[in-house]
Short mmCIF file of C-alpha atoms and ligand atoms in Angstrom, two decimals:
data_model
loop_
_atom_site.label_atom_id
_atom_site.label_comp_id
_atom_site.label_asym_id
_atom_site.label_seq_id
_atom_site.Cartn_x
_atom_site.Cartn_y
_atom_site.Cartn_z
CA UNK A 1 100.97 108.49 188.69
CA UNK A 2 101.78 112.10 188.34
CA UNK A 3 102.71 113.47 185.06
CA UNK A 4 106.28 113.97 186.24
CA UNK A 5 106.45 110.28 187.24
CA UNK A 6 105.24 109.42 183.94
CA UNK A 7 108.00 111.38 182.35
CA UNK A 8 110.35 109.52 184.44
CA UNK A 9 108.87 106.13 183.62
CA UNK A 10 109.16 106.75 179.94
CA UNK A 11 112.78 107.83 180.19
CA UNK A 12 113.60 104.85 182.31
CA UNK A 13 111.80 102.49 179.84
CA UNK A 14 113.79 103.84 176.84
CA UNK A 15 117.02 103.06 178.68
CA UNK A 16 115.91 99.63 179.72
CA UNK A 17 115.02 98.96 176.22
CA UNK A 18 118.74 99.43 175.37
CA UNK A 19 119.78 97.22 178.24
CA UNK A 20 117.56 94.46 176.89
CA UNK A 21 118.90 94.65 173.43
CA UNK A 22 122.35 94.54 174.60
CA UNK A 23 123.06 98.18 172.99
CA UNK A 24 123.45 100.23 176.10
CA UNK A 25 126.31 102.33 175.70
CA UNK A 26 128.95 102.63 178.40
CA UNK A 27 131.61 105.06 178.15
CA UNK A 28 135.16 104.16 179.49
CA UNK A 29 137.05 106.80 181.21
CA UNK A 30 140.63 107.08 179.58
CA UNK A 31 143.47 109.50 180.44
CA UNK A 32 145.84 110.03 177.64
CA UNK A 33 149.39 111.17 178.11
CA UNK A 34 151.11 113.18 175.45
CA UNK A 35 153.99 111.44 174.07
CA UNK A 36 152.76 107.95 175.15
CA UNK A 37 149.79 107.52 172.93
CA UNK A 38 148.25 104.91 172.09
CA UNK A 39 149.02 103.98 175.65
CA UNK A 40 146.28 105.42 178.22
CA UNK A 41 145.15 104.90 181.62
CA UNK A 42 141.71 103.32 182.06
CA UNK A 43 140.02 104.57 185.16
CA UNK A 44 137.44 102.13 186.54
CA UNK A 45 134.35 103.61 188.53
CA UNK A 46 135.79 102.25 191.71
CA UNK A 47 138.94 104.35 191.24
CA UNK A 48 141.41 101.49 190.26
CA UNK A 49 143.54 102.05 187.22
CA UNK A 50 144.93 99.93 184.45
CA UNK A 51 147.23 100.83 181.36
CA UNK A 52 145.65 100.00 178.03
CA UNK A 53 146.32 100.50 174.57
CA UNK A 54 143.69 102.47 172.52
CA UNK A 55 142.73 100.48 169.32
CA UNK A 56 139.80 102.31 168.44
CA UNK A 57 140.59 106.26 168.26
CA UNK A 58 140.13 108.20 165.18
CA UNK A 59 143.37 109.95 165.74
CA UNK A 60 144.51 107.96 162.87
CA UNK A 61 148.05 109.22 162.52
CA UNK A 62 148.63 110.22 165.95
CA UNK A 63 148.88 114.01 165.11
CA UNK A 64 146.97 114.60 168.36
CA UNK A 65 150.06 114.65 170.13
CA UNK A 66 152.28 115.65 167.13
CA UNK A 67 154.90 118.44 168.32
CA UNK A 68 154.04 120.92 165.36
CA UNK A 69 150.41 120.70 166.53
CA UNK A 70 151.11 121.18 170.06
CA UNK A 71 153.42 124.00 169.66
CA UNK A 72 151.04 126.01 167.43
CA UNK A 73 148.34 125.35 170.09
CA UNK A 74 150.35 126.65 172.78
CA UNK A 75 151.79 129.55 170.91
CA UNK A 76 148.05 130.58 169.92
CA UNK A 77 146.91 130.01 173.63
CA UNK A 78 149.65 132.17 174.76
CA UNK A 79 149.05 134.90 172.28
CA UNK A 80 145.24 135.08 172.56
CA UNK A 81 143.77 133.14 175.46
CA UNK A 82 141.23 130.58 175.50
CA UNK A 83 137.99 130.86 173.74
CA UNK A 84 137.13 133.03 170.53
CA UNK A 85 134.54 134.76 172.73
CA UNK A 86 131.76 135.28 169.90
CA UNK A 87 130.09 133.91 166.84
CA UNK A 88 132.02 134.23 163.55
CA UNK A 89 129.92 137.40 162.94
CA UNK A 90 130.22 139.09 166.28
CA UNK A 91 134.07 139.21 167.45
CA UNK A 92 134.63 135.27 166.81
CA UNK A 93 136.72 135.67 163.46
CA UNK A 94 140.39 135.74 164.14
CA UNK A 95 143.62 135.60 162.11
CA UNK A 96 143.49 131.82 163.23
CA UNK A 97 140.15 131.07 161.71
CA UNK A 98 141.18 132.89 158.39
CA UNK A 99 144.52 130.99 158.21
CA UNK A 100 142.87 127.75 158.75
CA UNK A 101 140.08 128.36 155.98
CA UNK A 102 143.03 129.35 153.64
CA UNK A 103 145.01 126.36 154.50
CA UNK A 104 141.87 124.00 153.78
CA UNK A 105 140.91 126.07 150.46
CA UNK A 106 144.52 125.37 149.57
CA UNK A 107 144.31 121.62 150.50
CA UNK A 108 141.59 120.94 148.22
CA UNK A 109 142.43 123.31 145.49
CA UNK A 110 139.11 125.19 145.98
CA UNK A 111 138.36 129.04 146.00
CA UNK A 112 137.42 128.93 149.56
CA UNK A 113 136.73 126.89 152.71
CA UNK A 114 134.23 127.46 155.84
CA UNK A 115 135.16 126.22 159.09
CA UNK A 116 132.40 124.86 161.59
CA UNK A 117 132.83 123.40 165.15
CA UNK A 118 132.52 119.88 163.75
CA UNK A 119 132.05 117.85 160.70
CA UNK A 120 128.82 116.84 162.02
CA UNK A 121 127.78 120.38 161.86
CA UNK A 122 129.26 121.21 158.84
CA UNK A 123 127.28 118.49 156.80
CA UNK A 124 124.03 119.14 158.87
CA UNK A 125 124.28 122.83 158.47
CA UNK A 126 125.30 122.90 154.85
CA UNK A 127 122.89 120.10 153.63
CA UNK A 128 120.01 121.65 155.45
CA UNK A 129 120.72 125.16 153.95
CA UNK A 130 121.09 124.14 150.27
CA UNK A 131 117.49 124.08 149.55
CA UNK A 132 117.06 127.56 150.59
CA UNK A 133 119.74 128.54 148.07
CA UNK A 134 118.43 126.21 145.29
CA UNK A 135 114.61 126.00 145.51
CA UNK A 136 113.15 122.48 144.37
CA UNK A 137 116.63 120.91 145.08
CA UNK A 138 116.52 117.16 145.00
CA UNK A 139 119.07 115.27 147.07
CA UNK A 140 120.26 111.80 146.10
CA UNK A 141 121.77 110.36 149.25
CA UNK A 142 123.72 106.88 149.53
CA UNK A 143 121.73 104.92 152.09
CA UNK A 144 124.77 104.40 154.33
CA UNK A 145 125.61 108.19 154.47
CA UNK A 146 126.62 109.41 158.10
CA UNK A 147 124.04 110.39 160.48
CA UNK A 148 124.98 114.06 160.02
CA UNK A 149 124.31 114.13 156.50
CA UNK A 150 120.87 112.25 156.72
CA UNK A 151 119.93 114.77 159.51
CA UNK A 152 120.83 117.67 157.50
CA UNK A 153 118.88 116.24 154.42
CA UNK A 154 115.96 114.82 156.48
CA UNK A 155 114.96 118.33 157.96
CA UNK A 156 115.81 120.73 155.09
CA UNK A 157 112.26 120.54 153.67
CA UNK A 158 113.45 119.79 150.16
CA UNK A 159 112.94 116.19 148.25
CA UNK A 160 115.29 113.52 148.85
CA UNK A 161 115.91 110.17 147.11
CA UNK A 162 117.96 107.47 148.91
CA UNK A 163 119.98 105.21 146.73
CA UNK A 164 121.23 101.74 147.71
CA UNK A 165 124.81 101.74 148.99
CA UNK A 166 127.36 102.69 146.22
CA UNK A 167 124.74 101.36 143.68
CA UNK A 168 125.35 103.73 140.75
CA UNK A 169 122.65 101.97 138.59
CA UNK A 170 120.23 102.73 141.23
CA UNK A 171 121.20 106.28 141.58
CA UNK A 172 120.92 106.65 137.75
CA UNK A 173 117.49 105.25 137.83
CA UNK A 174 116.39 107.76 140.35
CA UNK A 175 118.15 110.62 138.46
CA UNK A 176 116.57 109.57 135.20
CA UNK A 177 113.22 109.60 137.00
CA UNK A 178 113.06 113.01 138.00
CA UNK A 179 112.27 116.50 136.10
CA UNK A 180 115.53 117.02 134.13
CA UNK A 181 115.15 120.73 134.97
CA UNK A 182 115.08 119.96 138.73
CA UNK A 183 118.37 121.20 140.72
CA UNK A 184 120.09 118.04 141.80
CA UNK A 185 122.85 117.18 144.32
CA UNK A 186 124.41 113.66 144.94
CA UNK A 187 125.73 113.31 148.60
CA UNK A 188 128.05 110.48 149.34
CA UNK A 189 131.17 109.55 151.39
CA UNK A 190 134.58 108.89 149.96
CA UNK A 191 135.14 106.17 152.82
CA UNK A 192 132.30 104.56 154.81
CA UNK A 193 133.87 104.20 158.02
CA UNK A 194 132.20 101.33 159.27
CA UNK A 195 132.95 98.86 156.62
CA UNK A 196 136.02 100.83 155.35
CA UNK A 197 134.71 100.66 151.83
CA UNK A 198 135.19 103.44 149.30
CA UNK A 199 132.42 105.42 147.31
CA UNK A 200 132.34 105.22 143.47
CA UNK A 201 133.79 108.83 142.98
CA UNK A 202 134.19 108.76 139.50
CA UNK A 203 131.14 107.00 138.27
CA UNK A 204 129.04 109.42 140.69
CA UNK A 205 131.03 112.47 138.99
CA UNK A 206 130.09 110.98 135.46
CA UNK A 207 126.42 110.84 136.25
CA UNK A 208 126.57 114.20 137.87
CA UNK A 209 127.70 115.53 134.63
CA UNK A 210 125.09 113.72 132.71
CA UNK A 211 122.27 114.82 134.68
CA UNK A 212 123.70 118.18 135.64
CA UNK A 213 123.79 117.49 139.41
CA UNK A 214 126.10 118.90 141.81
CA UNK A 215 128.33 116.61 144.02
CA UNK A 216 128.72 116.63 147.82
CA UNK A 217 131.35 114.22 149.21
CA UNK A 218 132.09 113.56 152.92
CA UNK A 219 135.95 112.94 152.98
CA UNK A 220 135.90 112.77 156.91
CA UNK A 221 137.63 109.46 157.26
CA UNK A 222 140.03 110.33 154.42
CA UNK A 223 141.24 113.97 154.81
CA UNK A 224 145.06 113.87 155.90
CA UNK A 225 145.24 110.12 154.97
CA UNK A 226 144.75 109.80 151.26
CA UNK A 227 146.18 111.71 148.17
CA UNK A 228 149.68 112.98 147.83
CA UNK A 229 148.97 116.14 150.16
CA UNK A 230 146.28 114.36 152.27
CA UNK A 231 143.13 115.86 150.61
CA UNK A 232 141.44 112.66 150.53
CA UNK A 233 140.48 109.90 148.20
CA UNK A 234 139.16 112.16 145.41
CA UNK A 235 142.64 113.78 145.41
CA UNK A 236 144.35 110.41 144.94
CA UNK A 237 142.03 109.60 142.29
CA UNK A 238 142.45 112.96 140.56
CA UNK A 239 138.89 113.56 140.94
CA UNK A 240 138.66 116.75 143.39
CA UNK A 241 138.18 119.17 140.73
CA UNK A 242 134.92 117.32 139.89
CA UNK A 243 133.30 117.71 143.31
CA UNK A 244 131.61 120.81 144.04
CA UNK A 245 131.50 120.65 147.71
CA UNK A 246 134.03 118.45 149.88
CA UNK A 247 133.35 118.04 153.69
CA UNK A 248 136.10 117.17 156.08
CA UNK A 249 136.91 117.09 159.73
CA UNK A 250 139.88 118.28 161.73
CA UNK A 251 139.22 115.97 164.59
CA UNK A 252 140.49 112.75 162.95
CA UNK A 253 143.48 112.34 161.19
CA UNK A 254 144.34 115.88 161.92
CA UNK A 255 144.04 114.94 165.62
CA UNK A 256 142.27 118.17 166.77
CA UNK A 257 138.69 119.47 166.38
CA UNK A 258 136.41 121.14 163.96
CA UNK A 259 134.95 120.42 160.59
CA UNK A 260 134.70 122.30 157.25
CA UNK A 261 133.43 122.46 153.73
CA UNK A 262 135.67 123.64 150.86
CA UNK A 263 134.01 124.78 147.82
CA UNK A 264 133.48 127.80 145.39
CA UNK A 265 133.77 131.11 146.84
CA UNK A 266 130.26 131.98 146.05
CA UNK A 267 129.00 128.70 147.84
CA UNK A 268 130.85 129.14 150.80
CA UNK A 269 129.62 132.68 151.29
CA UNK A 270 126.03 131.75 150.92
CA UNK A 271 126.53 128.98 153.26
CA UNK A 272 128.32 131.35 155.66
CA UNK A 273 125.29 133.83 155.25
CA UNK A 274 122.37 131.38 155.47
CA UNK A 275 123.38 128.35 157.52
CA UNK A 276 122.06 128.76 161.02
CA UNK A 277 124.76 126.00 162.42
CA UNK A 278 127.28 128.27 161.18
CA UNK A 279 125.84 131.59 162.15
CA UNK A 280 124.34 131.17 165.59
CA UNK A 281 127.12 129.37 167.30
CA UNK A 282 130.51 130.49 169.03
CA UNK A 283 133.55 129.83 166.64
CA UNK A 284 136.33 127.32 167.40
CA UNK A 285 138.78 128.59 170.03
CA UNK A 286 141.87 130.11 168.31
CA UNK A 287 144.08 127.66 169.55
CA UNK A 288 142.10 124.87 168.08
CA UNK A 289 142.05 126.72 164.73
CA UNK A 290 145.85 127.00 165.09
CA UNK A 291 146.71 123.43 165.86
CA UNK A 292 144.24 122.33 163.01
CA UNK A 293 146.11 124.42 160.43
CA UNK A 294 149.45 123.26 161.68
CA UNK A 295 148.36 119.79 161.23
CA UNK A 296 146.86 120.37 157.85
CA UNK A 297 149.96 122.20 156.72
CA UNK A 298 152.20 119.31 158.16
CA UNK A 299 150.15 116.49 156.35
CA UNK A 300 150.63 118.16 153.20
CA UNK A 301 153.97 116.94 152.99
CA UNK A 302 154.45 114.04 155.48
CA UNK A 303 153.71 111.09 153.23
CA UNK A 304 155.82 108.73 155.40
CA UNK A 305 153.21 109.05 158.12
CA UNK A 306 150.53 107.98 155.75
CA UNK A 307 152.64 105.22 154.35
CA UNK A 308 153.42 103.88 157.82
CA UNK A 309 149.70 104.06 158.86
CA UNK A 310 148.65 102.21 155.62
CA UNK A 311 151.61 99.50 156.32
CA UNK A 312 150.23 98.87 159.78
CA UNK A 313 146.74 98.40 158.53
CA UNK A 314 147.87 95.92 156.06
CA UNK A 315 149.87 93.93 158.54
CA UNK A 316 146.91 93.88 161.14
CA UNK A 317 144.43 92.76 158.55
CA UNK A 318 146.85 89.98 156.98
CA UNK A 319 147.63 88.57 160.62
CA UNK A 320 144.03 88.71 161.57
CA UNK A 321 142.97 87.00 158.02
CA UNK A 322 145.70 84.52 158.51
CA UNK A 323 144.00 83.17 161.83
CA UNK A 324 140.49 82.96 160.05
CA UNK A 325 139.08 86.01 161.62
CA UNK A 326 136.07 87.32 159.86
CA UNK A 327 137.50 90.94 158.97
CA UNK A 328 136.21 93.08 156.17
CA UNK A 329 139.09 94.31 153.90
CA UNK A 330 138.37 96.87 151.23
CA UNK A 331 141.75 98.08 151.04
CA UNK A 332 141.31 101.04 153.32
CA UNK A 333 142.93 101.94 156.72
CA UNK A 334 140.08 100.62 158.58
CA UNK A 335 139.99 97.02 160.33
CA UNK A 336 136.47 95.81 161.08
CA UNK A 337 136.14 92.36 162.68
CA UNK A 338 132.43 91.13 162.49
CA UNK A 339 130.97 89.59 165.60
CA UNK A 340 127.54 89.64 164.46
CA UNK A 341 125.62 89.68 167.73
CA UNK A 342 125.48 92.88 170.11
CA UNK A 343 126.05 90.96 173.42
CA UNK A 344 128.97 88.86 172.30
CA UNK A 345 130.33 92.12 170.71
CA UNK A 346 130.16 93.62 174.08
CA UNK A 347 131.60 90.72 176.14
CA UNK A 348 134.50 90.46 173.73
CA UNK A 349 135.11 93.95 174.14
CA UNK A 350 135.25 93.81 177.71
CA UNK A 351 137.54 90.79 177.87
CA UNK A 352 139.93 92.44 175.63
CA UNK A 353 140.03 95.59 178.11
CA UNK A 354 140.01 93.64 181.34
CA UNK A 355 142.24 90.60 180.44
CA UNK A 356 144.57 91.91 177.74
CA UNK A 357 144.38 95.82 178.15
CA UNK A 358 143.25 96.28 174.63
CA UNK A 359 140.81 98.85 174.30
CA UNK A 360 138.33 98.43 171.36
CA UNK A 361 134.69 99.80 171.75
CA UNK A 362 131.94 97.61 170.35
CA UNK A 363 129.99 99.05 167.41
CA UNK A 364 126.55 98.15 167.60
CA UNK A 365 122.93 99.33 166.04
CA UNK A 366 122.16 102.03 164.98
CA UNK A 367 125.74 102.70 163.95
CA UNK A 368 125.85 99.58 162.22
CA UNK A 369 122.88 97.16 160.96
CA UNK A 370 121.80 94.69 163.39
CA UNK A 371 123.55 91.47 163.06
CA UNK A 372 126.80 93.04 161.86
CA UNK A 373 127.91 94.21 165.28
CA UNK A 374 131.76 94.49 165.14
CA UNK A 375 134.94 95.43 166.71
CA UNK A 376 136.49 98.10 164.65
CA UNK A 377 140.28 98.56 164.82
CA UNK A 378 142.07 101.67 163.82
CA UNK A 379 146.04 100.78 163.62
CA UNK A 380 148.18 103.86 163.54
CA UNK A 381 151.68 104.79 163.02
CA UNK A 382 152.19 105.19 166.70
CA UNK A 383 151.06 101.66 167.29
CA UNK A 384 154.35 99.60 167.65
CA UNK A 385 154.94 96.00 166.26
CA UNK A 386 154.91 94.79 169.81
CA UNK A 387 151.62 96.24 170.48
CA UNK A 388 150.40 94.59 167.25
CA UNK A 389 151.63 91.36 168.41
CA UNK A 390 149.93 91.65 171.75
CA UNK A 391 146.31 92.49 169.89
CA UNK A 392 146.87 89.62 167.33
CA UNK A 393 147.61 87.29 170.38
CA UNK A 394 144.82 88.68 172.34
CA UNK A 395 142.30 88.04 169.47
CA UNK A 396 143.54 84.51 168.50
CA UNK A 397 143.10 83.65 172.21
CA UNK A 398 139.72 85.03 172.69
CA UNK A 399 138.25 83.54 169.46
CA UNK A 400 139.29 80.05 170.79
CA UNK A 401 138.25 80.80 174.17
CA UNK A 402 134.82 81.80 173.05
CA UNK A 403 134.58 79.22 170.23
CA UNK A 404 133.77 81.80 167.72
CA UNK A 405 133.39 81.29 163.94
CA UNK A 406 136.64 81.44 162.09
CA UNK A 407 135.08 81.50 158.72
CA UNK A 408 136.59 84.06 156.56
CA UNK A 409 134.35 87.11 155.04
CA UNK A 410 135.69 88.47 151.82
CA UNK A 411 135.26 92.17 150.49
C1 PLP B 1 131.16 110.09 157.84
C2 PLP B 1 131.35 111.01 158.91
N1 PLP B 1 131.04 112.24 158.80
C3 PLP B 1 130.94 113.20 159.64
C4 PLP B 1 131.40 112.82 160.81
C5 PLP B 1 131.24 113.93 162.15
O1 PLP B 1 132.77 114.39 162.30
P1 PLP B 1 133.06 115.15 163.52
O2 PLP B 1 133.60 114.27 164.60
O3 PLP B 1 134.17 116.29 163.16
O4 PLP B 1 131.75 115.77 163.85
C6 PLP B 1 131.80 111.45 161.43
C7 PLP B 1 132.11 111.09 162.64
O5 PLP B 1 132.46 110.11 162.98
C8 PLP B 1 131.66 110.37 160.21
O6 PLP B 1 131.98 109.28 160.27
#
């Protein structure tokens, strides 16, 4: 075998392994139509099309088609053209980027904000840069933190301690075991998106005060959605001022694209100046920045949209629960139904799509632990009562057809 053939065989075997474990990922091609979302067209590989309802998107509030957002994007596109044409340092900073950062700083009541091309990059770039700014930094990280945080912490060259999920006693033990003089940072999320459970923000802030640690929160699944101005769970709970660095996305509830941190002016300045993931990459297109800023601004006041989304999530959970389906309910907007097997999970998702026009992607390892494979539904204000009825009927039907367990899980 030649060396090249060996490379190909190794790549093939990695893919085969995924097939064998039932967790090979297939992307389905969908075409969204403005004004019709969550309806979309599913294009099969053979060219045939079916109308479907998207139940697993993270455009939680339908802002991806909101007139205010689209108008801002059109305006900026007409005014400036397509791309930004450079990194932030080399011609890629426009008035749109500056306005978006000002909007975000105001949202979180921080001195400054810094935008990145995604929240993944914002987490990775910030967390991998902090030890350069704070030599000897120890990062305490929740074991269920998102891959972007894990990745940033893993390769930052600093020390890390992983605490059991949401276990503040374990976190306390780890903090107490380290040198009191060492710089420390606690990194966690406000909503863990696969179970929809909340991080213990207040207890973590109390520990941070006690041990002189900085706090870093990922509010990716909460910004736009919680708090009187949509700044997240920390805002809802009156804790935003106790968080040193807030991370968020512009791609989920805000319906556009991009990520950011909000913090002190000095912290943002330092990350801006030292983080390769910020420095060496082209900035967001101005039209994207304009759309995101319009969305953030709009959601500072549109409480109705947030309320409607929460209502739809509550209704869906109540109806699935009433049928004895194993849902996880921590009171957030996310509705996970546990299947517990990757092959069944994929089959159910395929049947929902083929037989009922319901699109919900199976969630398998490594996104969730093995044995907890699930269907994760994200009802939005633009899902109608009829769509909800259709989904509930489809799930009831499939659960019976496949003779699946109706034992209830409680949070
Ligand atoms: C908790 C968490 N943080 C960060 C991200 C990354 O966000 P983005 O899609 O803006 O890169 C995600 C994406 O799903 C996430 O779930």
